[in-house]
Short mmCIF file of C-alpha atoms in Angstrom, two decimals:
data_model
loop_
_atom_site.label_atom_id
_atom_site.label_comp_id
_atom_site.label_asym_id
_atom_site.label_seq_id
_atom_site.Cartn_x
_atom_site.Cartn_y
_atom_site.Cartn_z
CA MET A 230 -12.84 -32.23 -21.42
CA GLU A 231 -15.49 -31.16 -18.91
CA TRP A 232 -13.00 -31.25 -16.02
CA LEU A 233 -10.70 -28.88 -17.91
CA ILE A 234 -13.55 -26.39 -18.28
CA GLN A 235 -14.23 -26.71 -14.54
CA LEU A 236 -10.72 -25.26 -13.94
CA ARG A 237 -12.28 -21.83 -14.35
CA GLN A 238 -14.57 -22.40 -11.40
CA ILE A 239 -12.27 -23.53 -8.59
CA LYS A 240 -13.89 -22.45 -5.32
CA ARG A 241 -12.03 -19.60 -3.66
CA GLN A 242 -11.90 -21.51 -0.35
CA TRP A 243 -9.73 -24.18 -2.02
CA ILE A 244 -7.47 -21.51 -3.49
CA TYR A 245 -6.99 -19.90 -0.06
CA LEU A 246 -6.26 -23.30 1.49
CA CYS A 247 -3.66 -24.09 -1.20
CA LEU A 248 -2.11 -20.66 -0.64
CA ALA A 249 -1.88 -21.16 3.14
CA VAL A 250 -0.29 -24.61 2.73
CA LEU A 251 2.19 -23.51 0.04
CA VAL A 252 3.21 -20.37 1.92
CA SER A 253 3.76 -22.41 5.11
CA ILE A 254 6.12 -24.94 3.51
CA PRO A 255 9.23 -22.68 3.31
CA LEU A 256 8.66 -21.63 6.92
CA PHE A 257 9.09 -25.27 8.02
CA LEU A 258 11.64 -26.48 5.48
CA LYS A 259 14.90 -24.95 4.31
CA ILE A 260 14.15 -24.00 0.71
CA ARG A 261 16.53 -21.69 -1.11
CA LEU A 262 15.71 -19.99 -4.40
CA PRO A 263 18.11 -17.51 -6.06
CA PHE A 264 18.04 -14.17 -4.24
CA PHE A 265 19.71 -10.99 -5.52
CA VAL A 266 20.33 -7.65 -3.85
CA GLY A 267 19.28 -4.80 -6.14
CA PRO A 268 21.03 -1.45 -6.69
CA GLN A 269 18.24 0.42 -4.88
CA ALA A 270 18.94 -1.30 -1.54
CA LYS A 271 22.68 -0.90 -2.11
CA GLY A 272 22.14 2.85 -2.65
CA LEU A 273 20.58 3.25 0.81
CA TYR A 274 23.18 0.99 2.40
CA GLU A 275 26.06 3.05 0.95
CA ALA A 276 24.41 6.33 1.96
CA VAL A 277 24.16 5.18 5.59
CA LYS A 278 27.72 3.86 5.57
CA ASN A 279 29.20 7.04 4.08
CA LEU A 280 27.24 9.48 6.25
CA PRO A 281 29.54 12.19 7.72
CA GLU A 282 30.10 11.86 11.48
CA ASP A 283 28.64 15.26 12.35
CA LYS A 284 25.32 14.55 10.63
CA VAL A 285 22.12 13.00 11.98
CA VAL A 286 19.67 10.69 10.19
CA LEU A 287 15.99 11.61 10.14
CA LEU A 288 13.73 8.55 10.20
CA ALA A 289 10.25 9.49 8.99
CA MET A 290 8.17 6.51 10.08
CA ASP A 291 4.85 6.80 8.25
CA TRP A 292 3.63 3.23 8.74
CA GLY A 293 1.26 1.38 11.01
CA ALA A 294 -0.29 -1.98 11.84
CA ALA A 295 -1.95 -2.21 8.40
CA THR A 296 1.43 -2.44 6.62
CA LYS A 297 3.44 -4.01 9.46
CA GLY A 298 4.15 -7.12 7.37
CA GLU A 299 6.44 -5.09 5.12
CA SER A 300 7.28 -1.84 6.91
CA MET A 301 8.28 -3.31 10.27
CA TRP A 302 10.96 -5.53 8.74
CA GLN A 303 12.33 -2.57 6.77
CA ALA A 304 12.34 -0.30 9.84
CA GLN A 305 14.02 -3.00 11.91
CA ALA A 306 16.79 -3.52 9.34
CA ILE A 307 17.42 0.22 8.97
CA ILE A 308 17.53 0.89 12.73
CA GLU A 309 19.84 -2.08 13.25
CA HIS A 310 22.20 -0.78 10.56
CA LEU A 311 22.20 2.73 12.06
CA PHE A 312 23.09 1.37 15.50
CA LYS A 313 25.77 -0.88 14.01
CA GLU A 314 27.35 2.00 12.07
CA LYS A 315 27.07 4.35 15.10
CA LYS A 316 24.93 6.84 13.17
CA PRO A 317 22.62 8.88 15.43
CA PHE A 318 18.99 9.21 14.38
CA VAL A 319 15.69 10.94 15.14
CA ILE A 320 12.31 9.24 14.75
CA LEU A 321 9.16 11.13 13.76
CA GLY A 322 6.18 10.38 11.57
CA TYR A 323 2.92 11.47 9.98
CA ASP A 324 1.33 8.13 10.88
CA ILE A 325 0.04 7.87 14.42
CA GLN A 326 1.30 4.34 14.95
CA GLY A 327 4.62 4.53 13.06
CA PRO A 328 6.77 6.47 15.56
CA GLN A 329 5.49 4.40 18.48
CA LEU A 330 6.03 1.03 16.78
CA SER A 331 9.49 2.18 15.61
CA GLU A 332 10.30 3.34 19.14
CA GLU A 333 9.63 -0.20 20.41
CA LEU A 334 11.97 -1.61 17.75
CA ALA A 335 14.66 0.95 18.57
CA GLU A 336 14.42 0.28 22.32
CA LYS A 337 14.87 -3.46 21.76
CA LEU A 338 17.85 -2.95 19.44
CA ALA A 339 19.36 -0.21 21.63
CA LYS A 340 19.76 -2.77 24.43
CA LYS A 341 21.52 -5.14 22.03
CA TYR A 342 23.96 -2.46 20.82
CA HIS A 343 24.28 -0.63 24.18
CA LYS A 344 22.88 2.66 22.92
CA GLU A 345 21.47 5.47 25.03
CA TYR A 346 18.21 7.31 24.49
CA GLY A 347 18.86 11.02 23.96
CA GLU A 348 22.49 10.48 22.97
CA ASP A 349 22.30 7.99 20.09
CA TRP A 350 18.64 8.40 19.17
CA PHE A 351 15.41 10.04 20.24
CA ASN A 352 11.77 10.11 19.21
CA VAL A 353 9.81 13.25 18.38
CA GLY A 354 6.64 11.18 17.87
CA PHE A 355 3.55 11.79 15.78
CA ILE A 356 3.62 15.05 13.86
CA THR A 357 0.95 16.83 11.87
CA GLY A 358 0.97 19.91 9.71
CA GLY A 359 2.28 18.48 6.45
CA LEU A 360 4.71 20.36 4.26
CA PRO A 361 4.46 23.74 6.11
CA LEU A 362 5.65 21.98 9.27
CA LEU A 363 8.56 20.31 7.43
CA LEU A 364 9.59 23.62 5.86
CA ARG A 365 9.58 25.19 9.33
CA MET A 366 11.59 22.26 10.68
CA ALA A 367 14.16 22.79 7.93
CA LYS A 368 14.75 26.32 9.21
CA ASN A 369 14.46 25.77 12.96
CA PHE A 370 14.34 22.23 14.32
CA GLN A 371 14.25 23.21 18.02
CA ALA A 372 11.35 25.64 17.67
CA THR A 373 9.30 23.20 15.56
CA PHE A 374 9.53 20.19 17.86
CA LYS A 375 9.62 21.52 21.38
CA GLN A 376 9.84 18.19 23.23
CA ASP A 377 10.48 14.50 22.66
CA SER A 378 7.73 11.89 22.74
CA VAL A 379 9.25 9.39 25.21
CA GLU A 380 10.56 11.33 28.21
CA ARG A 381 8.56 14.51 27.49
CA LYS A 382 11.70 16.58 27.98
CA PRO A 383 12.44 19.82 26.12
CA LEU A 384 14.74 19.11 23.19
CA SER A 385 17.45 21.21 24.80
CA ALA A 386 17.69 18.54 27.52
CA LEU A 387 18.69 15.82 25.02
CA PRO A 388 22.38 15.89 23.97
CA LEU A 389 21.63 14.63 20.45
CA ALA A 390 18.75 17.08 19.91
CA ARG A 391 21.03 20.00 20.81
CA LYS A 392 23.19 19.12 17.78
CA ILE A 393 20.29 19.64 15.37
CA ARG A 394 19.65 23.29 14.62
CA ASP A 395 18.28 23.10 11.07
CA ILE A 396 18.22 20.93 7.95
CA ASN A 397 21.99 21.38 7.46
CA ASP A 398 22.57 19.09 10.43
CA ILE A 399 20.53 16.32 8.79
CA GLY A 400 22.72 14.12 6.58
CA LEU A 401 20.10 11.69 5.35
CA ILE A 402 16.31 11.34 5.42
CA ILE A 403 14.82 7.84 5.32
CA ASN A 404 11.06 7.66 4.87
CA VAL A 405 9.55 4.28 5.79
CA THR A 406 6.06 4.62 4.40
CA GLY A 407 2.97 2.52 3.95
CA SER A 408 1.20 5.19 1.90
CA GLY A 409 2.02 8.13 -0.36
CA THR A 410 3.57 10.45 2.25
CA TYR A 411 6.93 10.56 0.46
CA GLY A 412 5.77 13.57 -1.62
CA ASP A 413 6.48 16.10 1.13
CA TRP A 414 9.93 14.64 1.73
CA ILE A 415 10.71 14.86 -1.98
CA THR A 416 9.87 18.58 -1.83
CA ILE A 417 12.25 18.95 1.13
CA GLN A 418 14.93 16.99 -0.75
CA THR A 419 14.63 19.13 -3.89
CA THR A 420 14.54 22.38 -1.90
CA TYR A 421 17.43 21.68 0.48
CA LYS A 422 19.35 18.95 -1.42
CA VAL A 423 19.37 16.53 1.52
CA PRO A 424 19.82 12.91 0.42
CA LEU A 425 16.53 11.01 0.63
CA ALA A 426 15.71 7.29 0.56
CA VAL A 427 12.28 5.68 0.76
CA ALA A 428 11.40 2.26 2.16
CA CYS A 429 7.89 1.63 0.90
CA THR A 430 5.30 -1.10 0.53
CA ALA A 431 5.48 -3.03 -2.73
CA VAL A 432 2.26 -1.33 -3.94
CA ILE A 433 4.00 2.05 -4.06
CA THR A 434 7.24 0.82 -5.68
CA PRO A 435 6.31 1.51 -9.35
CA ASP A 436 5.53 5.15 -8.46
CA LEU A 437 9.04 5.62 -7.07
CA TYR A 438 11.18 4.42 -9.99
CA PRO A 439 11.01 7.83 -11.79
CA PHE A 440 12.39 9.46 -8.62
CA LEU A 441 15.30 7.03 -8.60
CA ASP A 442 16.00 7.82 -12.26
CA SER A 443 15.98 11.56 -11.59
CA LYS A 444 18.28 11.04 -8.55
CA GLN A 445 15.70 12.57 -6.22
CA LEU A 446 16.02 9.32 -4.29
CA ILE A 447 19.40 7.81 -3.51
CA GLY A 448 17.91 4.44 -2.59
CA MET A 449 14.73 2.47 -2.11
CA LEU A 450 13.56 -0.63 -0.25
CA SER A 451 10.59 -2.29 -1.90
CA GLY A 452 8.32 -4.22 0.45
CA LEU A 453 9.45 -7.36 2.19
CA LYS A 454 11.94 -8.01 -0.60
CA GLY A 455 13.63 -4.69 0.16
CA ALA A 456 13.87 -5.61 3.85
CA ALA A 457 15.40 -8.99 3.00
CA GLU A 458 17.87 -7.31 0.63
CA TYR A 459 18.90 -4.81 3.28
CA GLU A 460 19.31 -7.48 5.91
CA ALA A 461 21.43 -9.47 3.50
CA LEU A 462 23.65 -6.40 3.15
CA ILE A 463 24.04 -5.77 6.88
CA LYS A 464 24.04 -9.50 7.69
CA GLY A 465 21.78 -8.86 10.66
CA SER A 466 20.46 -11.46 13.03
CA HIS A 467 16.98 -11.36 11.48
CA ARG A 468 18.25 -12.27 8.02
CA GLU A 469 17.00 -15.85 8.23
CA THR A 470 13.45 -14.69 9.02
CA THR A 471 13.02 -12.35 6.08
CA LEU A 472 14.72 -14.79 3.70
CA LYS A 473 12.30 -17.55 4.72
CA MET A 474 9.40 -15.13 4.25
CA MET A 475 10.69 -14.26 0.79
CA MET A 476 10.75 -17.96 -0.12
CA SER A 477 7.11 -18.17 1.06
CA GLN A 478 6.31 -15.25 -1.21
CA SER A 479 7.97 -16.98 -4.17
CA MET A 480 5.81 -20.07 -3.54
CA ALA A 481 2.70 -17.88 -3.51
CA HIS A 482 3.73 -16.27 -6.82
CA LEU A 483 4.23 -19.75 -8.26
CA LEU A 484 0.69 -20.71 -7.22
CA ILE A 485 -0.74 -17.53 -8.80
CA ILE A 486 1.06 -18.28 -12.09
CA ILE A 487 -0.24 -21.88 -12.06
CA LEU A 488 -3.80 -20.67 -11.35
CA ILE A 489 -3.65 -18.12 -14.18
CA VAL A 490 -2.46 -20.85 -16.59
CA LEU A 491 -5.17 -23.29 -15.40
CA ALA A 492 -7.92 -20.66 -15.72
CA ASN A 493 -6.76 -19.84 -19.24
CA ILE A 494 -6.78 -23.52 -20.21
CA GLY A 495 -10.35 -23.68 -18.86
CA LEU A 496 -11.31 -20.59 -20.86
CA TYR A 497 -9.74 -21.99 -24.05
CA MET A 498 -11.52 -25.34 -23.68
CA GLU A 499 -14.86 -23.65 -23.03
CA ARG A 500 -14.50 -21.51 -26.17
CA ARG A 501 -13.56 -24.60 -28.19
CA ARG A 502 -16.64 -26.44 -26.97
CA ARG A 503 -18.86 -23.46 -27.79
CA ARG A 504 -17.39 -23.23 -31.31
CA SER A 505 -17.91 -26.92 -31.97
CA GLY A 506 -21.54 -26.44 -30.90
CA MET B 38 1.94 -14.05 31.56
CA VAL B 39 0.71 -10.74 30.04
CA GLU B 40 2.67 -11.53 26.89
CA VAL B 41 0.98 -14.95 26.58
CA ILE B 42 -2.49 -13.40 26.96
CA VAL B 43 -1.69 -10.69 24.39
CA THR B 44 -0.38 -13.31 21.93
CA TRP B 45 -3.53 -15.43 22.37
CA LEU B 46 -5.80 -12.42 21.89
CA ALA B 47 -3.85 -11.38 18.77
CA ALA B 48 -4.06 -14.94 17.39
CA ILE B 49 -7.82 -15.14 18.01
CA ALA B 50 -8.30 -11.71 16.39
CA THR B 51 -6.19 -12.75 13.37
CA LEU B 52 -8.18 -15.96 12.87
CA GLY B 53 -11.43 -14.03 13.39
CA ILE B 54 -10.53 -11.55 10.64
CA TYR B 55 -9.38 -14.31 8.27
CA SER B 56 -12.68 -16.19 8.78
CA ILE B 57 -14.08 -13.89 6.04
CA LEU B 58 -12.12 -15.99 3.55
CA TYR B 59 -14.54 -18.86 4.17
CA LYS B 60 -17.68 -16.73 4.17
CA GLU B 61 -19.27 -13.63 5.69
CA ASN B 62 -19.94 -14.27 9.40
CA PRO B 63 -20.61 -12.48 12.75
CA ILE B 64 -17.14 -13.31 14.16
CA TYR B 65 -15.50 -11.42 11.29
CA ARG B 66 -17.92 -8.50 11.79
CA PHE B 67 -17.08 -8.35 15.50
CA PHE B 68 -13.31 -8.26 14.97
CA GLU B 69 -13.65 -5.76 12.11
CA HIS B 70 -15.51 -3.36 14.40
CA LEU B 71 -13.05 -4.03 17.20
CA PHE B 72 -10.11 -3.22 14.89
CA ILE B 73 -11.68 0.05 13.69
CA GLY B 74 -12.67 1.04 17.23
CA LEU B 75 -9.21 0.34 18.62
CA GLY B 76 -7.60 2.27 15.77
CA LEU B 77 -9.82 5.28 16.38
CA GLY B 78 -9.26 5.16 20.14
CA TRP B 79 -5.50 5.05 19.63
CA THR B 80 -5.72 7.97 17.20
CA ILE B 81 -7.62 10.17 19.66
CA PHE B 82 -5.14 9.38 22.44
CA GLU B 83 -2.07 10.02 20.26
CA VAL B 84 -3.45 13.27 18.84
CA TRP B 85 -3.94 14.50 22.40
CA LYS B 86 -0.57 13.18 23.68
CA ASP B 87 1.71 14.29 20.83
CA ILE B 88 -0.09 17.30 19.35
CA LEU B 89 -2.84 18.95 21.39
CA GLN B 90 -1.39 18.64 24.88
CA PRO B 91 2.21 19.80 24.22
CA LYS B 92 1.44 22.34 21.49
CA TRP B 93 -1.90 23.76 22.58
CA TRP B 94 -3.17 22.81 26.06
CA THR B 95 0.10 23.17 28.04
CA PRO B 96 1.10 26.55 26.50
CA MET B 97 -2.43 27.87 27.02
CA VAL B 98 -3.17 26.59 30.53
CA VAL B 99 0.23 25.97 32.16
CA GLU B 100 2.47 28.55 30.48
CA GLY B 101 -0.13 31.29 30.46
CA LYS B 102 -0.20 31.79 26.69
CA TRP B 103 -3.95 32.53 26.79
CA TYR B 104 -4.10 33.60 23.14
CA TRP B 105 -3.99 29.93 22.08
CA ILE B 106 -7.72 29.94 22.82
CA PHE B 107 -8.13 31.60 19.39
CA ALA B 108 -6.87 28.39 17.76
CA PHE B 109 -9.83 26.59 19.35
CA VAL B 110 -12.28 29.33 18.31
CA ILE B 111 -11.01 29.43 14.71
CA GLY B 112 -10.93 25.61 14.49
CA SER B 113 -14.49 25.43 15.84
CA LEU B 114 -15.72 27.58 12.95
CA TYR B 115 -15.47 24.43 10.82
CA TYR B 116 -18.56 23.04 12.54
CA PHE B 117 -20.74 25.87 11.22
CA ILE B 118 -20.73 23.95 7.94
CA PHE B 119 -23.73 22.08 9.39
CA SER B 120 -25.73 25.30 9.80
CA PRO B 121 -27.18 26.70 6.54
CA ARG B 122 -27.44 30.16 8.15
CA PHE B 123 -23.86 30.37 9.44
CA ALA B 124 -22.04 28.20 6.87
CA TRP B 125 -20.22 31.33 5.65
CA MET B 126 -18.19 31.23 8.87
CA ALA B 127 -16.89 27.74 8.03
CA ARG B 128 -16.04 28.92 4.52
CA LEU B 129 -13.67 31.53 6.00
CA VAL B 130 -11.46 28.79 7.46
CA ILE B 131 -11.83 26.47 4.47
CA SER B 132 -10.92 29.18 1.93
CA THR B 133 -7.88 30.24 3.97
CA LEU B 134 -6.61 26.67 4.04
CA MET B 135 -7.39 26.18 0.34
CA GLY B 136 -5.35 29.28 -0.49
CA LEU B 137 -2.46 27.96 1.55
CA SER B 138 -2.69 24.56 -0.14
CA ALA B 139 -2.82 26.14 -3.60
CA GLY B 140 0.37 28.05 -2.86
CA LEU B 141 2.08 24.88 -1.69
CA VAL B 142 0.97 22.94 -4.76
CA PHE B 143 3.14 25.21 -6.94
CA LYS B 144 6.15 24.38 -4.83
CA VAL B 145 5.38 20.66 -4.69
CA THR B 146 4.69 20.38 -8.43
CA ALA B 147 7.94 22.11 -9.32
CA ALA B 148 9.91 20.06 -6.79
CA ILE B 149 8.49 16.76 -7.95
CA TYR B 150 8.22 17.08 -11.73
CA ILE B 151 10.96 19.44 -12.92
CA PRO B 152 13.82 17.08 -11.93
CA GLN B 153 11.93 14.23 -13.61
CA ILE B 154 11.43 16.17 -16.85
CA GLU B 155 15.12 17.05 -16.73
CA ALA B 156 16.03 13.38 -16.20
CA SER B 157 13.98 12.30 -19.23
CA PHE B 158 16.33 14.19 -21.59
CA ARG B 159 18.90 11.47 -22.15
CA PRO B 160 21.83 11.36 -24.55
CA ILE B 161 21.42 8.64 -27.17
CA THR B 162 25.10 7.97 -27.75
CA PHE B 163 26.75 4.60 -27.56
CA VAL B 164 29.85 5.99 -25.87
CA PRO B 165 30.99 5.13 -23.19
CA SER B 166 28.67 2.12 -23.11
CA ILE B 167 26.47 0.47 -25.76
CA ALA B 168 24.13 -0.85 -23.05
CA ARG B 169 23.51 2.63 -21.68
CA GLY B 170 22.92 4.00 -25.17
CA LEU B 171 20.35 1.27 -25.91
CA ASN B 172 18.72 1.81 -22.54
CA ASN B 173 18.39 5.54 -23.17
CA LEU B 174 17.05 4.93 -26.68
CA LEU B 175 14.43 2.50 -25.38
CA SER B 176 13.47 4.91 -22.60
CA THR B 177 13.05 7.76 -25.11
CA ILE B 178 10.94 5.65 -27.50
CA ILE B 179 8.66 4.52 -24.65
CA LEU B 180 8.33 8.09 -23.34
CA LEU B 181 7.41 9.48 -26.78
CA CYS B 182 4.91 6.69 -27.50
CA VAL B 183 3.17 7.11 -24.14
CA ILE B 184 3.00 10.92 -24.51
CA LEU B 185 1.61 10.44 -28.01
CA TYR B 186 -1.14 8.19 -26.67
CA PHE B 187 -2.32 11.08 -24.47
CA LEU B 188 -2.01 13.70 -27.23
CA PHE B 189 -5.59 14.24 -28.38
CA THR B 190 -5.18 17.39 -30.47
CA ILE B 191 -3.97 15.43 -33.51
CA SER B 192 -5.63 12.51 -35.23
CA HIS B 193 -4.35 9.04 -34.35
CA GLU B 194 -6.10 7.38 -37.28
CA LYS B 195 -3.27 7.41 -39.81
CA GLN B 196 0.17 5.78 -39.71
CA PRO B 197 2.74 6.21 -38.23
CA LEU B 198 0.89 7.97 -35.37
CA ALA B 199 -1.65 5.15 -35.07
CA GLY B 200 1.11 2.54 -34.60
CA ALA B 201 3.08 4.65 -32.12
CA SER B 202 -0.07 5.48 -30.15
CA LYS B 203 -1.03 1.80 -30.02
CA LEU B 204 2.48 0.95 -28.87
CA GLY B 205 2.12 3.62 -26.16
CA ARG B 206 -1.04 1.91 -24.95
CA TRP B 207 0.81 -1.41 -24.73
CA PHE B 208 3.59 0.21 -22.71
CA ILE B 209 1.03 1.66 -20.30
CA MET B 210 -0.55 -1.78 -19.95
CA LEU B 211 2.88 -3.27 -19.18
CA GLY B 212 3.37 -0.61 -16.51
CA LEU B 213 -0.05 -1.29 -15.00
CA GLY B 214 0.73 -5.03 -15.03
CA ALA B 215 3.91 -4.37 -13.05
CA MET B 216 1.92 -2.25 -10.61
CA PHE B 217 -0.64 -5.01 -10.17
CA GLY B 218 2.17 -7.52 -9.57
CA SER B 219 3.55 -5.25 -6.85
CA THR B 220 0.09 -4.99 -5.28
CA VAL B 221 -0.20 -8.77 -5.14
CA MET B 222 3.29 -8.93 -3.58
CA ALA B 223 2.30 -6.39 -0.92
CA ARG B 224 -0.88 -8.24 0.04
CA LEU B 225 1.00 -11.54 0.25
CA SER B 226 3.65 -9.97 2.50
CA LEU B 227 0.93 -9.00 4.97
CA PHE B 228 -0.48 -12.53 4.90
CA ILE B 229 2.96 -14.12 5.33
CA ASP B 230 3.64 -11.86 8.31
CA ARG B 231 0.39 -12.95 9.99
CA LEU B 232 1.10 -16.62 9.20
CA THR B 233 4.59 -16.25 10.68
CA PHE B 234 3.03 -14.77 13.80
CA LEU B 235 0.57 -17.67 14.12
CA LEU B 236 3.16 -20.40 13.53
CA HIS B 237 6.10 -18.82 15.36
CA ASP B 238 4.77 -16.60 18.15
CA TRP B 239 1.50 -18.38 18.92
CA LEU B 240 1.80 -22.10 18.08
CA LYS B 241 5.63 -22.13 18.33
CA VAL B 242 5.88 -24.85 15.67
CA ILE B 243 8.56 -23.04 13.65
CA LYS B 244 11.88 -21.57 14.75
CA PHE B 245 14.08 -18.89 13.20
#
């Protein structure tokens, strides 16, 4: 009986070791658990696919190194899909690191899909000013962002930038966020009725479901799972990576469930011993 | 060669940060400070590169728009908050910005919540689909129970309000449980990403 009670006091170092070993297994071996693509990811996928030809996608990249494990895979899948579907896009972001990290992803994928900077995509970079800035952008894009962040050219020198005068030229906004920055974009969506999708970290997901219900969001990618779902939809070259990572996550969840059960058995046995005196 | 050095440095930094899982140690402290310092350095550089230089310095110095100096003067008023005698000057800037924020809050609140309130009015009919009708019914019951839990102007001691309020509390707990589950998932994703980096990019023992 005593060993069952000890289940409540497993040293955390052993738990971390078990976690590291279990999470590593699917990365070495080919393990496949059932994997479904949810309607939220499909919503974003359809919106990108059905985007009118004369419209541009606005990628608001509000993520950084702290949430790279989830946000980078989402950003990569979205950029790859935009290049594949020949949908031009603009990168900008409230987070200092987000636009720069996304620019690196876009440059790598642009080579693969033979896309030109300034014609198929460009980067405005880090922006600050919150909602007032976005409201100004909605009325006059050129006056709000005077130059791009990569070549430091005036926007009038970039063929794609010349096409964007105001919010009416934006066909879809995708906010990849590691924090709660989606609020400003929701205000823009409600004010100007531009379709909006959010790719967020799993922590934020529960907050976003009401926005999906009220149709303020047309789609959502939730954490690493969202990235894997999206890659499954576009059948990108990175699909295998995110799927393997998802299997690792399932193993970790399994361990957490087992630990919760073991700790509860320990608690039950301890109470029983106390009652019996 | 540069890539190899960067990968090794990143791997050492990752292991250094994760050493906290064993116990508190100086290696962890060093890499924690390094991470914060690097982050701050990057922030200062980016703020200058993407905001201050193109939007303030270049117009003022290169393009001859001298009046941008007032932005610096007005911004500097913030620092008078440290002087008890001149703190009123800082309050001028703070109150202006607070007024602006208060005005925006009206817009944001309306934009965020009105569509959600509208979406919570759902028809409880079983045509065209029974599943949708049941879903809407369930959603309405949960909504009413949760609102009731937060309604403090009437007594919750007697039935049926006591039962509904208790049910509301259970629904909130279910919601919080789902949120906690998502938090765990997010933290694990970050760990899996780092592990993938160590095994794939650094040790090269796994292939994708």
